[in-house]
GROMACS .gro file of C-alpha atoms in nm:
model
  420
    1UNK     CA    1   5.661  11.134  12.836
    2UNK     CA    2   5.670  10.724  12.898
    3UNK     CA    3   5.955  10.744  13.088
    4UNK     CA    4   5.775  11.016  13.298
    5UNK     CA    5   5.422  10.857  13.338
    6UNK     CA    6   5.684  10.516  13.465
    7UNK     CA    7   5.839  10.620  13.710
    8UNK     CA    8   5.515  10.916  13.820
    9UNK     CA    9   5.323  10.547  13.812
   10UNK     CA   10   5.604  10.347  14.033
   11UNK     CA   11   5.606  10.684  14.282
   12UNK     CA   12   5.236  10.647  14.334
   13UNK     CA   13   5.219  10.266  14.370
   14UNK     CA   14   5.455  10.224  14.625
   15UNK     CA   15   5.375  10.571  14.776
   16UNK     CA   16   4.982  10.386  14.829
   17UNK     CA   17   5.230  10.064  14.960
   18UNK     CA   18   5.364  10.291  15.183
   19UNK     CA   19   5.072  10.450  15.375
   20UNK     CA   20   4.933  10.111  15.372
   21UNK     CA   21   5.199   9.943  15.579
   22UNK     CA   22   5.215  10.298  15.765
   23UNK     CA   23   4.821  10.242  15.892
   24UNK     CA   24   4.932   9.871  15.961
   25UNK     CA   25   5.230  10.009  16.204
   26UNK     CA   26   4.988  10.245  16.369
   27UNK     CA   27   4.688   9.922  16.438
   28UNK     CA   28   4.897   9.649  16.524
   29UNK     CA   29   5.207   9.913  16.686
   30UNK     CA   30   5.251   9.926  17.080
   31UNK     CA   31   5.282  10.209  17.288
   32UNK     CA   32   5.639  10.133  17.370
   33UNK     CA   33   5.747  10.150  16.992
   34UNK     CA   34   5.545  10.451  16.938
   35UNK     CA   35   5.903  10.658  16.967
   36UNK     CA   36   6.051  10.453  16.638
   37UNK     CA   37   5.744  10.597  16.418
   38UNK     CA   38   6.010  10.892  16.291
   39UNK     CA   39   6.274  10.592  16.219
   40UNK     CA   40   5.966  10.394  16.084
   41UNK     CA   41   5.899  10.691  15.821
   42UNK     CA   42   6.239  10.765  15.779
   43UNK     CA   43   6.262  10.409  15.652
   44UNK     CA   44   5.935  10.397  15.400
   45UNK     CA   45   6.048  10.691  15.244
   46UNK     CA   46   6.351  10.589  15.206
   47UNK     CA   47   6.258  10.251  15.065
   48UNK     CA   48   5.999  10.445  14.803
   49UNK     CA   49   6.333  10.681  14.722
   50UNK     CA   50   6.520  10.349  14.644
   51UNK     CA   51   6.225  10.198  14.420
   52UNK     CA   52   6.188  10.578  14.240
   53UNK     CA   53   6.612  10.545  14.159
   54UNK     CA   54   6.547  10.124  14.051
   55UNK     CA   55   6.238  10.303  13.808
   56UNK     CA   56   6.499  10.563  13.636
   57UNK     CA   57   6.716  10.282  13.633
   58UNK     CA   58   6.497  10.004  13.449
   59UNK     CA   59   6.434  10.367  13.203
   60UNK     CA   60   6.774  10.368  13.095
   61UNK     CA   61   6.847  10.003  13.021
   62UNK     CA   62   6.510   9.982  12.820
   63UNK     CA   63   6.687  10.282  12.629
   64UNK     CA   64   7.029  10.072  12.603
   65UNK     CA   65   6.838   9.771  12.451
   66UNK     CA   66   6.621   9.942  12.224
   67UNK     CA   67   6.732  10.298  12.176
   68UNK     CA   68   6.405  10.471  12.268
   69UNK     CA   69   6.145  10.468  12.578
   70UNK     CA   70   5.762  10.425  12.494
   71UNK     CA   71   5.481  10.192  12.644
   72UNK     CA   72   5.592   9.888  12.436
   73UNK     CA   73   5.958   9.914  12.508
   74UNK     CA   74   5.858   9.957  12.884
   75UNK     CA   75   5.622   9.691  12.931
   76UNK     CA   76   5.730   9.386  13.131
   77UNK     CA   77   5.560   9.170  12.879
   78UNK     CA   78   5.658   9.157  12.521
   79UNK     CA   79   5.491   9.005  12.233
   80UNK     CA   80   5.674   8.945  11.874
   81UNK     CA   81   5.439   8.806  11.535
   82UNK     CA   82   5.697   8.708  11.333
   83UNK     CA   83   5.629   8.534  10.966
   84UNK     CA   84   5.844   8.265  10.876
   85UNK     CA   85   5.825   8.173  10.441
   86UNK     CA   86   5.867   7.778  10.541
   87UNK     CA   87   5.665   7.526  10.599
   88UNK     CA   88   5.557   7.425  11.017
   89UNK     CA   89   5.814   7.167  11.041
   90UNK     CA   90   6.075   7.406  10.913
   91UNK     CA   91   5.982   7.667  11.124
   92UNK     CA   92   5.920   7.527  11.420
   93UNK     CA   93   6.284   7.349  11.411
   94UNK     CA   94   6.395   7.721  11.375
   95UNK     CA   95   6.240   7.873  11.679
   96UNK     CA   96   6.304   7.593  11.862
   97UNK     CA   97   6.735   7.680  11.781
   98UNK     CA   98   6.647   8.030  11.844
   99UNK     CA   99   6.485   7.994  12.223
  100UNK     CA  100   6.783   7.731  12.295
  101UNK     CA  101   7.029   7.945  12.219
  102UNK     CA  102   6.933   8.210  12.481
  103UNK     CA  103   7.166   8.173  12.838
  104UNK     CA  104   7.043   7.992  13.099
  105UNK     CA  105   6.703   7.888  12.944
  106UNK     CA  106   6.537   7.528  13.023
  107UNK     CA  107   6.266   7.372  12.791
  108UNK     CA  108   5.973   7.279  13.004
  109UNK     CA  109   5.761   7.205  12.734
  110UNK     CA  110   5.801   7.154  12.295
  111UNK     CA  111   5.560   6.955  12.093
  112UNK     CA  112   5.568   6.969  11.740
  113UNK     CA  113   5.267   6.828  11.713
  114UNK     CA  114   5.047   7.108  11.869
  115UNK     CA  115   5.328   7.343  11.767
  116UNK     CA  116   5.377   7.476  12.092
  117UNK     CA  117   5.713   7.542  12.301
  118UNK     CA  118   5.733   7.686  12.660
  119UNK     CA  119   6.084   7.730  12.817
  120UNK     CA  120   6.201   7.970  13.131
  121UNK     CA  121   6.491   8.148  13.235
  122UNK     CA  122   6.660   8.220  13.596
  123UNK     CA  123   6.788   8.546  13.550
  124UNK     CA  124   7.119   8.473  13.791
  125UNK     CA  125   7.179   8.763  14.064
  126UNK     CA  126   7.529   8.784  14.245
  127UNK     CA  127   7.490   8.766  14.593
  128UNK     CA  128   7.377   9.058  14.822
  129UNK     CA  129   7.285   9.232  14.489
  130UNK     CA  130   7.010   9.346  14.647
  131UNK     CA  131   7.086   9.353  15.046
  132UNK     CA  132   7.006   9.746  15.213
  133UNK     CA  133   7.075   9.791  15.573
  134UNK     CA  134   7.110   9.398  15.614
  135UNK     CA  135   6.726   9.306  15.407
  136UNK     CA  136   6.733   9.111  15.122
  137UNK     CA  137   6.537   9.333  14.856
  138UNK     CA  138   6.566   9.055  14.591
  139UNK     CA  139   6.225   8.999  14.648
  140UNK     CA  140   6.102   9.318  14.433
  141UNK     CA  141   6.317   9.221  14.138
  142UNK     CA  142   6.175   8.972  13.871
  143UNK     CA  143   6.398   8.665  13.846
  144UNK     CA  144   6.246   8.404  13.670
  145UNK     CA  145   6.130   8.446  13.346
  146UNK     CA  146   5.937   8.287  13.084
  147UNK     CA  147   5.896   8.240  12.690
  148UNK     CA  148   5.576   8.104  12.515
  149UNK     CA  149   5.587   8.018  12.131
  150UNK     CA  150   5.331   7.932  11.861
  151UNK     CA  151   5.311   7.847  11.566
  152UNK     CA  152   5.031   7.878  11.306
  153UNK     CA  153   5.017   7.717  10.964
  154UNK     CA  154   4.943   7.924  10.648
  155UNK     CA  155   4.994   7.871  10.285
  156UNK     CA  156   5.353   7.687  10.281
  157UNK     CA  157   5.437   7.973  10.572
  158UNK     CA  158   5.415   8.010  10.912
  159UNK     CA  159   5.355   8.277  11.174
  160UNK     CA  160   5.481   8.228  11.523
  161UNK     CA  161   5.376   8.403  11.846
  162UNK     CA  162   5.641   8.526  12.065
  163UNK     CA  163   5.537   8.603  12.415
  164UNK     CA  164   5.816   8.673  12.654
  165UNK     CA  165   5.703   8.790  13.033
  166UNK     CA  166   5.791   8.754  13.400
  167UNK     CA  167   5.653   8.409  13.534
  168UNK     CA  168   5.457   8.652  13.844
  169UNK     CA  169   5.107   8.714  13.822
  170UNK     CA  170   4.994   9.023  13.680
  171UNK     CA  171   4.959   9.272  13.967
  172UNK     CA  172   5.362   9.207  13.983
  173UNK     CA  173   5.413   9.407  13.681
  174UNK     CA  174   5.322   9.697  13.925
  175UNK     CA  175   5.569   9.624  14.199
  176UNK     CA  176   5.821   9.427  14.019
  177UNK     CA  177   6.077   9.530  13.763
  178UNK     CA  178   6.262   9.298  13.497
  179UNK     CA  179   6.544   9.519  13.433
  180UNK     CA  180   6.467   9.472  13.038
  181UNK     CA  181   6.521   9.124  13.013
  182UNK     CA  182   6.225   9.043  12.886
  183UNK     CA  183   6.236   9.304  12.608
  184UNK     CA  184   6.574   9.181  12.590
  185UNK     CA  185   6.503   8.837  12.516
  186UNK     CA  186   6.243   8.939  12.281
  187UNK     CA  187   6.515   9.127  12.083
  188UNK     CA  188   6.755   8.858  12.041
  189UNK     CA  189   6.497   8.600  11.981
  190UNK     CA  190   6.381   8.784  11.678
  191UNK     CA  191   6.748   8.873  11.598
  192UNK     CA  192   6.838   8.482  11.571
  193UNK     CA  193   6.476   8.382  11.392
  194UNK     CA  194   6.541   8.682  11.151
  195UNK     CA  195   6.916   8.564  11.089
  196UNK     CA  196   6.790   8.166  11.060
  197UNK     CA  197   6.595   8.268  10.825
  198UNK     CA  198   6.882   8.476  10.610
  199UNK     CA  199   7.086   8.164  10.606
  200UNK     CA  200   6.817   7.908  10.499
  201UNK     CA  201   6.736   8.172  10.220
  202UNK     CA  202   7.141   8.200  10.176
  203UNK     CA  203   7.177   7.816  10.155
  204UNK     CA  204   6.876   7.777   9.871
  205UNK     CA  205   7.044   8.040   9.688
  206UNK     CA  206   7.373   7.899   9.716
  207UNK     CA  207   7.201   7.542   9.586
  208UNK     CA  208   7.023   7.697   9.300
  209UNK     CA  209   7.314   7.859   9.167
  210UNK     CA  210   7.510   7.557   9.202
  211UNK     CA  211   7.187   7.376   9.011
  212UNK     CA  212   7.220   7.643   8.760
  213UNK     CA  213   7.618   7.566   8.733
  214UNK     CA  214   7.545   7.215   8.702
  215UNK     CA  215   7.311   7.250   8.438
  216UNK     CA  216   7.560   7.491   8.267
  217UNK     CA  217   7.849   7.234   8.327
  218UNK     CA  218   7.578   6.956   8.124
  219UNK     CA  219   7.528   7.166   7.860
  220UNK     CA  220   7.853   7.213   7.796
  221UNK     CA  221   7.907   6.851   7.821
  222UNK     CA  222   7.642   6.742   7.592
  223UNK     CA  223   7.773   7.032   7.331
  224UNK     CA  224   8.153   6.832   7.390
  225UNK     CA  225   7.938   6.484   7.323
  226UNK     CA  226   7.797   6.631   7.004
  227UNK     CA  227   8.139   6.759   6.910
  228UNK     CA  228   8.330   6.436   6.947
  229UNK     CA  229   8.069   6.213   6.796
  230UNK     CA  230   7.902   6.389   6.492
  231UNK     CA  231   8.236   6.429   6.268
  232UNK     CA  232   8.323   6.095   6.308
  233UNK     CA  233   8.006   5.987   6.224
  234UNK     CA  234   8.002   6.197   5.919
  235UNK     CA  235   8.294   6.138   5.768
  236UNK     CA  236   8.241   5.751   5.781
  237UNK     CA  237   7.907   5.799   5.643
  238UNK     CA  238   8.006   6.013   5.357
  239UNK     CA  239   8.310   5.762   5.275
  240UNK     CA  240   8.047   5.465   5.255
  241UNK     CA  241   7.808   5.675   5.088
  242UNK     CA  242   8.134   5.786   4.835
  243UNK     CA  243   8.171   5.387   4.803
  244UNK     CA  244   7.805   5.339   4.733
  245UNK     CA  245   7.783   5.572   4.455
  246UNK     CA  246   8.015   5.343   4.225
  247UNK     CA  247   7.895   5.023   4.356
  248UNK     CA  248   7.454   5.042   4.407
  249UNK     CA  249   7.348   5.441   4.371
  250UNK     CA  250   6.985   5.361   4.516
  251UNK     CA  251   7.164   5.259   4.857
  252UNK     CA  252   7.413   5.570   4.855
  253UNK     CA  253   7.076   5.818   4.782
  254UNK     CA  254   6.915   5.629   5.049
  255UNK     CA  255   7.241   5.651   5.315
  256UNK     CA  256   7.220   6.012   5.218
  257UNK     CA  257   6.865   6.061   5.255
  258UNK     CA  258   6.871   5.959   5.607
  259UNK     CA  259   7.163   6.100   5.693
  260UNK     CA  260   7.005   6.467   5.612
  261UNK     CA  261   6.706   6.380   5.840
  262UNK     CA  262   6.979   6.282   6.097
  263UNK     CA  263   7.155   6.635   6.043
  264UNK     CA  264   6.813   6.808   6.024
  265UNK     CA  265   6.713   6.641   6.354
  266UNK     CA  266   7.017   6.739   6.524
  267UNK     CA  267   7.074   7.106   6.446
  268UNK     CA  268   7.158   7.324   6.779
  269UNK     CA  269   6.847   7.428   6.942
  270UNK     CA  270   6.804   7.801   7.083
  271UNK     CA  271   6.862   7.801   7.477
  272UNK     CA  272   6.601   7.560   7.676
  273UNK     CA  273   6.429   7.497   7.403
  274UNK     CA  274   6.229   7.166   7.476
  275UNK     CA  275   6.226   6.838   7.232
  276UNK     CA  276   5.968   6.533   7.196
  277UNK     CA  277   5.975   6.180   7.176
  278UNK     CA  278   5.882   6.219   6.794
  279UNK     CA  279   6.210   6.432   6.756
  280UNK     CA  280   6.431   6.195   6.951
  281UNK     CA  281   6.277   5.875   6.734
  282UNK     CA  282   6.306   6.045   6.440
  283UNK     CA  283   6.731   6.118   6.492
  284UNK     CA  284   6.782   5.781   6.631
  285UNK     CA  285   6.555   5.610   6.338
  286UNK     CA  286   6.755   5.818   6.085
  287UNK     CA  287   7.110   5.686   6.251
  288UNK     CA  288   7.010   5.308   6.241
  289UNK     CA  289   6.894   5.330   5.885
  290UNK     CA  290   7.231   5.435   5.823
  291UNK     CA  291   7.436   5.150   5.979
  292UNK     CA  292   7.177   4.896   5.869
  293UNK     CA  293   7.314   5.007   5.547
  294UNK     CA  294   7.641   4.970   5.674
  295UNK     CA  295   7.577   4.632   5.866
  296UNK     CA  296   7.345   4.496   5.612
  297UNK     CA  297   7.183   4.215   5.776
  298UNK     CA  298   7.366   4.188   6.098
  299UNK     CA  299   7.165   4.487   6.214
  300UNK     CA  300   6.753   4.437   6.269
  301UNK     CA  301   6.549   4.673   6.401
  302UNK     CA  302   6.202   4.705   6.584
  303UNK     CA  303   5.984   5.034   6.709
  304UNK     CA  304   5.723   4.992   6.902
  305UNK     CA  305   5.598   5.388   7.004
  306UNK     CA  306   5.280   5.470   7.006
  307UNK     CA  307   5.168   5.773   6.783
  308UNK     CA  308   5.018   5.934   7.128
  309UNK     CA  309   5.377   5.959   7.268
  310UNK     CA  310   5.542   6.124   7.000
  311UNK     CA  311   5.466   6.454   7.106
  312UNK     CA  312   5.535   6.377   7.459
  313UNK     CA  313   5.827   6.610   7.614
  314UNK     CA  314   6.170   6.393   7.615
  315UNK     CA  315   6.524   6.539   7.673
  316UNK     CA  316   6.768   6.580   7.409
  317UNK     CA  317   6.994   6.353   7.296
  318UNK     CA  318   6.935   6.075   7.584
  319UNK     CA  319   6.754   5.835   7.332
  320UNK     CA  320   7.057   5.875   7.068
  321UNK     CA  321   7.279   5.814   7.332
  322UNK     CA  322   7.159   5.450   7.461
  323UNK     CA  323   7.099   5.374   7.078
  324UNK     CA  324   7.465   5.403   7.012
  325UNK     CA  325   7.542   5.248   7.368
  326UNK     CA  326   7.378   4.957   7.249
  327UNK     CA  327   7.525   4.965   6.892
  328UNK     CA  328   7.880   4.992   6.993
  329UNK     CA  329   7.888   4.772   7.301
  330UNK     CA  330   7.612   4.526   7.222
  331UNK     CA  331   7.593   4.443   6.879
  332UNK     CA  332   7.894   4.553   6.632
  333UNK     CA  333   8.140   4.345   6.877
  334UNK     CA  334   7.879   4.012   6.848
  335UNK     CA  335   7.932   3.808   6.570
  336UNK     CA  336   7.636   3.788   6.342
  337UNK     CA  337   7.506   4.141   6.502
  338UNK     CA  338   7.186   4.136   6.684
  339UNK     CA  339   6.827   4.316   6.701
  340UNK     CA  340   6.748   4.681   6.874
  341UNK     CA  341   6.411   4.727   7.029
  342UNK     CA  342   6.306   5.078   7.100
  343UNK     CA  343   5.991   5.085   7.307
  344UNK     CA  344   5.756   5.330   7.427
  345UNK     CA  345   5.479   5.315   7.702
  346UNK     CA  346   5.291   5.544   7.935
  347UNK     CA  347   5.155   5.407   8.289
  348UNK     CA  348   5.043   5.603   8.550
  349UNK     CA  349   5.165   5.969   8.417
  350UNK     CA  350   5.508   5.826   8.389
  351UNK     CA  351   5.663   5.809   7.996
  352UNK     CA  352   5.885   5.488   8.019
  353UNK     CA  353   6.121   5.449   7.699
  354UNK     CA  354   6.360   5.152   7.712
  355UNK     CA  355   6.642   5.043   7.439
  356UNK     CA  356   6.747   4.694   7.476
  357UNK     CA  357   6.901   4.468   7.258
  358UNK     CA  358   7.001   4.080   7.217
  359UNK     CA  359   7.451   4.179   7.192
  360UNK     CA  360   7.690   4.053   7.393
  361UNK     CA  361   7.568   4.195   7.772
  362UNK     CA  362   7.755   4.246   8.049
  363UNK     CA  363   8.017   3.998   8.018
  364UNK     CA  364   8.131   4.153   7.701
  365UNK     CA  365   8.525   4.398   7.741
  366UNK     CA  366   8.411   4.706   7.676
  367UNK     CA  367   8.619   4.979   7.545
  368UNK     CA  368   8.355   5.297   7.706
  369UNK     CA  369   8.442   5.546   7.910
  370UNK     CA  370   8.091   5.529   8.105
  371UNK     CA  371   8.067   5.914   8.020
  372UNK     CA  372   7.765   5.922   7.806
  373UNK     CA  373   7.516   5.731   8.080
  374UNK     CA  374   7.674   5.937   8.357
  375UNK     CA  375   7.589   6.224   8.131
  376UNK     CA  376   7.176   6.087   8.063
  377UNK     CA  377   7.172   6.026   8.473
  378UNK     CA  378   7.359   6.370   8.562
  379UNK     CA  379   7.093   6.573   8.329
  380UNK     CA  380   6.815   6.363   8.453
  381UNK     CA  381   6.883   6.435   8.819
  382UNK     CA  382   6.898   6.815   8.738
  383UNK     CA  383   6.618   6.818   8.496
  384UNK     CA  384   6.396   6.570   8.759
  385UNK     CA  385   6.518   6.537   9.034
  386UNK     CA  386   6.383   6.228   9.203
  387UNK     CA  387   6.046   6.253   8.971
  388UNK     CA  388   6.296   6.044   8.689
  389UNK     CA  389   6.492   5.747   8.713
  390UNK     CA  390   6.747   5.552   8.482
  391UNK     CA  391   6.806   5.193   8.488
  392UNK     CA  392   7.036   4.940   8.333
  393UNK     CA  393   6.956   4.538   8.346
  394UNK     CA  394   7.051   4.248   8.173
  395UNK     CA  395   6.784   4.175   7.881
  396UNK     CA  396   6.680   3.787   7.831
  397UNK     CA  397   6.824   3.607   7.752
  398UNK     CA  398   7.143   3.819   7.543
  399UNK     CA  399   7.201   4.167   7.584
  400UNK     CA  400   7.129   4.473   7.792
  401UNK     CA  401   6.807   4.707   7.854
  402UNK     CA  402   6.799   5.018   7.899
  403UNK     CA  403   6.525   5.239   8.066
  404UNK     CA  404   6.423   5.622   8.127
  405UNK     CA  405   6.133   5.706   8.296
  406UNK     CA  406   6.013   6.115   8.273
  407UNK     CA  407   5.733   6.267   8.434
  408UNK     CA  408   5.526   6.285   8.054
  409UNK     CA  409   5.435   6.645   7.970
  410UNK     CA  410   5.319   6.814   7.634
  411UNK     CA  411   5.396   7.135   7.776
  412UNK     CA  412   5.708   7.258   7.649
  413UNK     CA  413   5.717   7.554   7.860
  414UNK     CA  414   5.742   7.315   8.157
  415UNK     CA  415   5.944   7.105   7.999
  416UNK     CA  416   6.239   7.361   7.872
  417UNK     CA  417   6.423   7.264   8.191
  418UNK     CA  418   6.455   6.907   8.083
  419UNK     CA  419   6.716   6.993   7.767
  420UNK     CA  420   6.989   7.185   7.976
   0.00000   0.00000   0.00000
């Protein structure tokens, strides 16, 4: 019925066209041309024929490009809402692709500021296309064409406003047919928003399954750490303790004592389940006690965390692991040992924990691998992304400081993340 009411509508236009340039013949005509009026209707109704055949024409490659005829599809002036789940900037930047990527389109205007972007295209026409009986019809076809888009901020989304429409006035719609391009360029702009789209949503899912990997790969690394280091640290604590027993029982009981609460503190934790400060402290405090034994008096230590912080959110294992950083590279290769500080403080929503101590410092050959600090700045990265940060510097005026900074949380829903 669209198709029918077209091309019934396109009849009666230029049939009105017709008798109007018919009266115009018959004013302005002279007696001597009065034989040429049969060639003169011959010629209109032949030129209303032509513009009836260039109607069922436009009809069927509206019905190419979109597989049905109705109003919308047949209107010379198409309008797309399309919502867009990213922010302005993102969206914009993706529209902007989209319209570029069209043939033979030319920006005139695209501010990001005002969110706006105007562009046109010059549909190209081979030569005498449109030439009949030695006239250039070209006239009656829409060539130039032209695409308006805005965008309009919501809640972290964005809708944009696709108008695409012949650059005439109006009234041209009447007399004037676009062939589809217009619905056609329509079409493939929201075909290459739509796919944009699939591959930014593609690309984040890619990235959080590699996060997800990652974190994986860090759990499995931190399960290897706890492998590797727990037996040996066992076995040379139950020897001294063995040793003790002969020698002064009160120090074996106490080597043994601490090293339950170190076993106790690091039992295997069910999947993302968070850990504190208090909890981190508590292992580290329990591992020193044991080598001070051990050391005797080449190993002092000093705490300064404030009861407020122990039940701040802190990941597993990180505290332990710049404790023995510091032991094995700092203090047991310095003669006459050395001090650990472990220090707490909160500033500005940020829980700062540093471990420094007075050994031998940079200068010293160490034997490390490196694999436990890439391991604390690897699971900080994934925990925090930026929001964390670990740094290394020389302490004054012997030794080596260490330092990580976590947004502080008593949440430990929020804070499961942080242990992977």
């Amino acid at each position: 019925m669209a198709g029918l009411l077209f091309i019934g509508r396109t009849a009666l236009v230029w049939f009105i066209a017709a008798l109007a340039v018919t009266a115009l013949w018959h004013i302005v005509g002279f007696p001597h041309i009065r034989p040429l009026d049969w060639l003169f209707a011959v010629a209109v109704i032949g030129f209303v024929t032509a513009k009836v055949i260039h109607a069922i024409a436009h009809l069927r490659r509206v019905q190419l490009i979109k597989g049905r005829i109705d109003a919308d599809a047949l209107s010379q002036r198409q309008r797309r809402q399309i919502e867009i789940p990213f922010d302005t900037a993102e969206a914009f930047a993706i529209v902007d692709a989209s319209i570029r990527e069209l043939p033979n389109i030319s920006i005139d205007e695209s501010t990001r500021d005002s969110l706006n972007l105007r562009a046109h295209i010059e549909k190209p026409v081979a030569p005498k296309a449109y030439m009949f009986a030695g006239i250039d019809f070209g006239f009656l076809v829409v060539r130039r064409h032209q695409i308006l888009a805005t965008l309009t901020p919501a809640n972290g989304t964005s809708s944009a406003l696709l108008i695409c429409e012949a650059a005439g006035g109006i009234f041209s719609d009447w007399l004037q047919f676009d062939d589809g391009s217009n619905l056609e360029n329509a079409e493939a702009l929201t075909r290459a928003i739509t796919r944009r789209i699939a591959e930014r949503r593609r690309g984040e899912q890619a990235s959080a399954q590699q996060t997800s990997t990652e974190k994986e790969l860090a759990v499995a690394k931190l399960n290897l750490l706890h492998a590797q280091i727990e037996p040996h640290f066992l076995y040379n604590t139950l020897a001294n303790a063995q040793i003790l027993t002969r020698t002064d029982p009160a120090r074996a009981d106490e080597m043994l004592g601490n090293l339950i609460a170190y076993l106790r503190s690091s039992m295997p934790r069910p999947e993302n389940a968070p850990s504190t400060l208090g909890e981190e402290l508590e292992r580290s405090r329990a591992y020193l006690e044991i080598l001070r034994i051990r050391m005797g008096d080449r190993l002092k230590l000093q705490i300064e965390v404030p009861e407020s912080l122990k039940s701040a959110a802190f990941p597993a294992m990180m505290l332990q692991t710049l404790v023995e950083n510091a032991i094995k590279h700092g203090l047991e290769p310095k003669y006459g040992g050395g001090t650990i500080w472990i220090l707490a403080r909160e500033n500005a929503g940020q829980l700062t924990v540093t471990v420094a101590d007075d050994g031998q410092g940079f200068n010293a050959q160490s034997s490390g691998t490196g694999i436990g600090l890439k391991n604390v700045r690897e699971r900080l990265k994934l925990a925090y992304g930026t929001a964390a940060s670990f740094v290394i510097a020389a302490n004054f005026p012997n030794g080596v400081a260490a330092t990580i900074t976590v947004p502080i949380s008593t949440d430990a829903a929020a804070t499961g993340a942080n242990h992977a």
